[in-house]
């Protein structure tokens, strides 16, 4: 990527957004923002209790991420955000039109296995089915790339950097 872009690392829970995001930011030499930090406490409480968020719950969260991305538009940055639905990505683009998405994608069993081994995260594996049911993959008219999450974090990050460099 010749000019700084804001990259949204997206995907269902457990794909490695929080791991890959900082690694990608370091490789691109831009700041990283953890999307979960933009959630209001009520959202975290709902997810911790195993209750999926509604779209109404998500709008303020997406607006806060979009605002951060807008502020970084000329500077570049990486932010994690599940961005599972097209309408969520449209909402982010409305605030920050130049964002580019890196969709971390992988086999459900691999993702469930990774989720079952992580510690200290509020998202239970019980919500994984709802995440996959909600997921609307990137469409041809959306700026972004799909990156397979098999392998090490360094391998995944390398694939993301390569795919981003090949974007027009």
Tab-separated table of C-alpha atoms in Angstrom, residues 32 38 57 159:
chain	number	residue	atom	x	y	z
A	32	UNK	CA	-3.593	-0.158	16.258
A	38	UNK	CA	-15.082	0.927	21.737
A	57	UNK	CA	-26.595	-2.265	20.446
A	159	UNK	CA	-0.687	-13.147	3.875
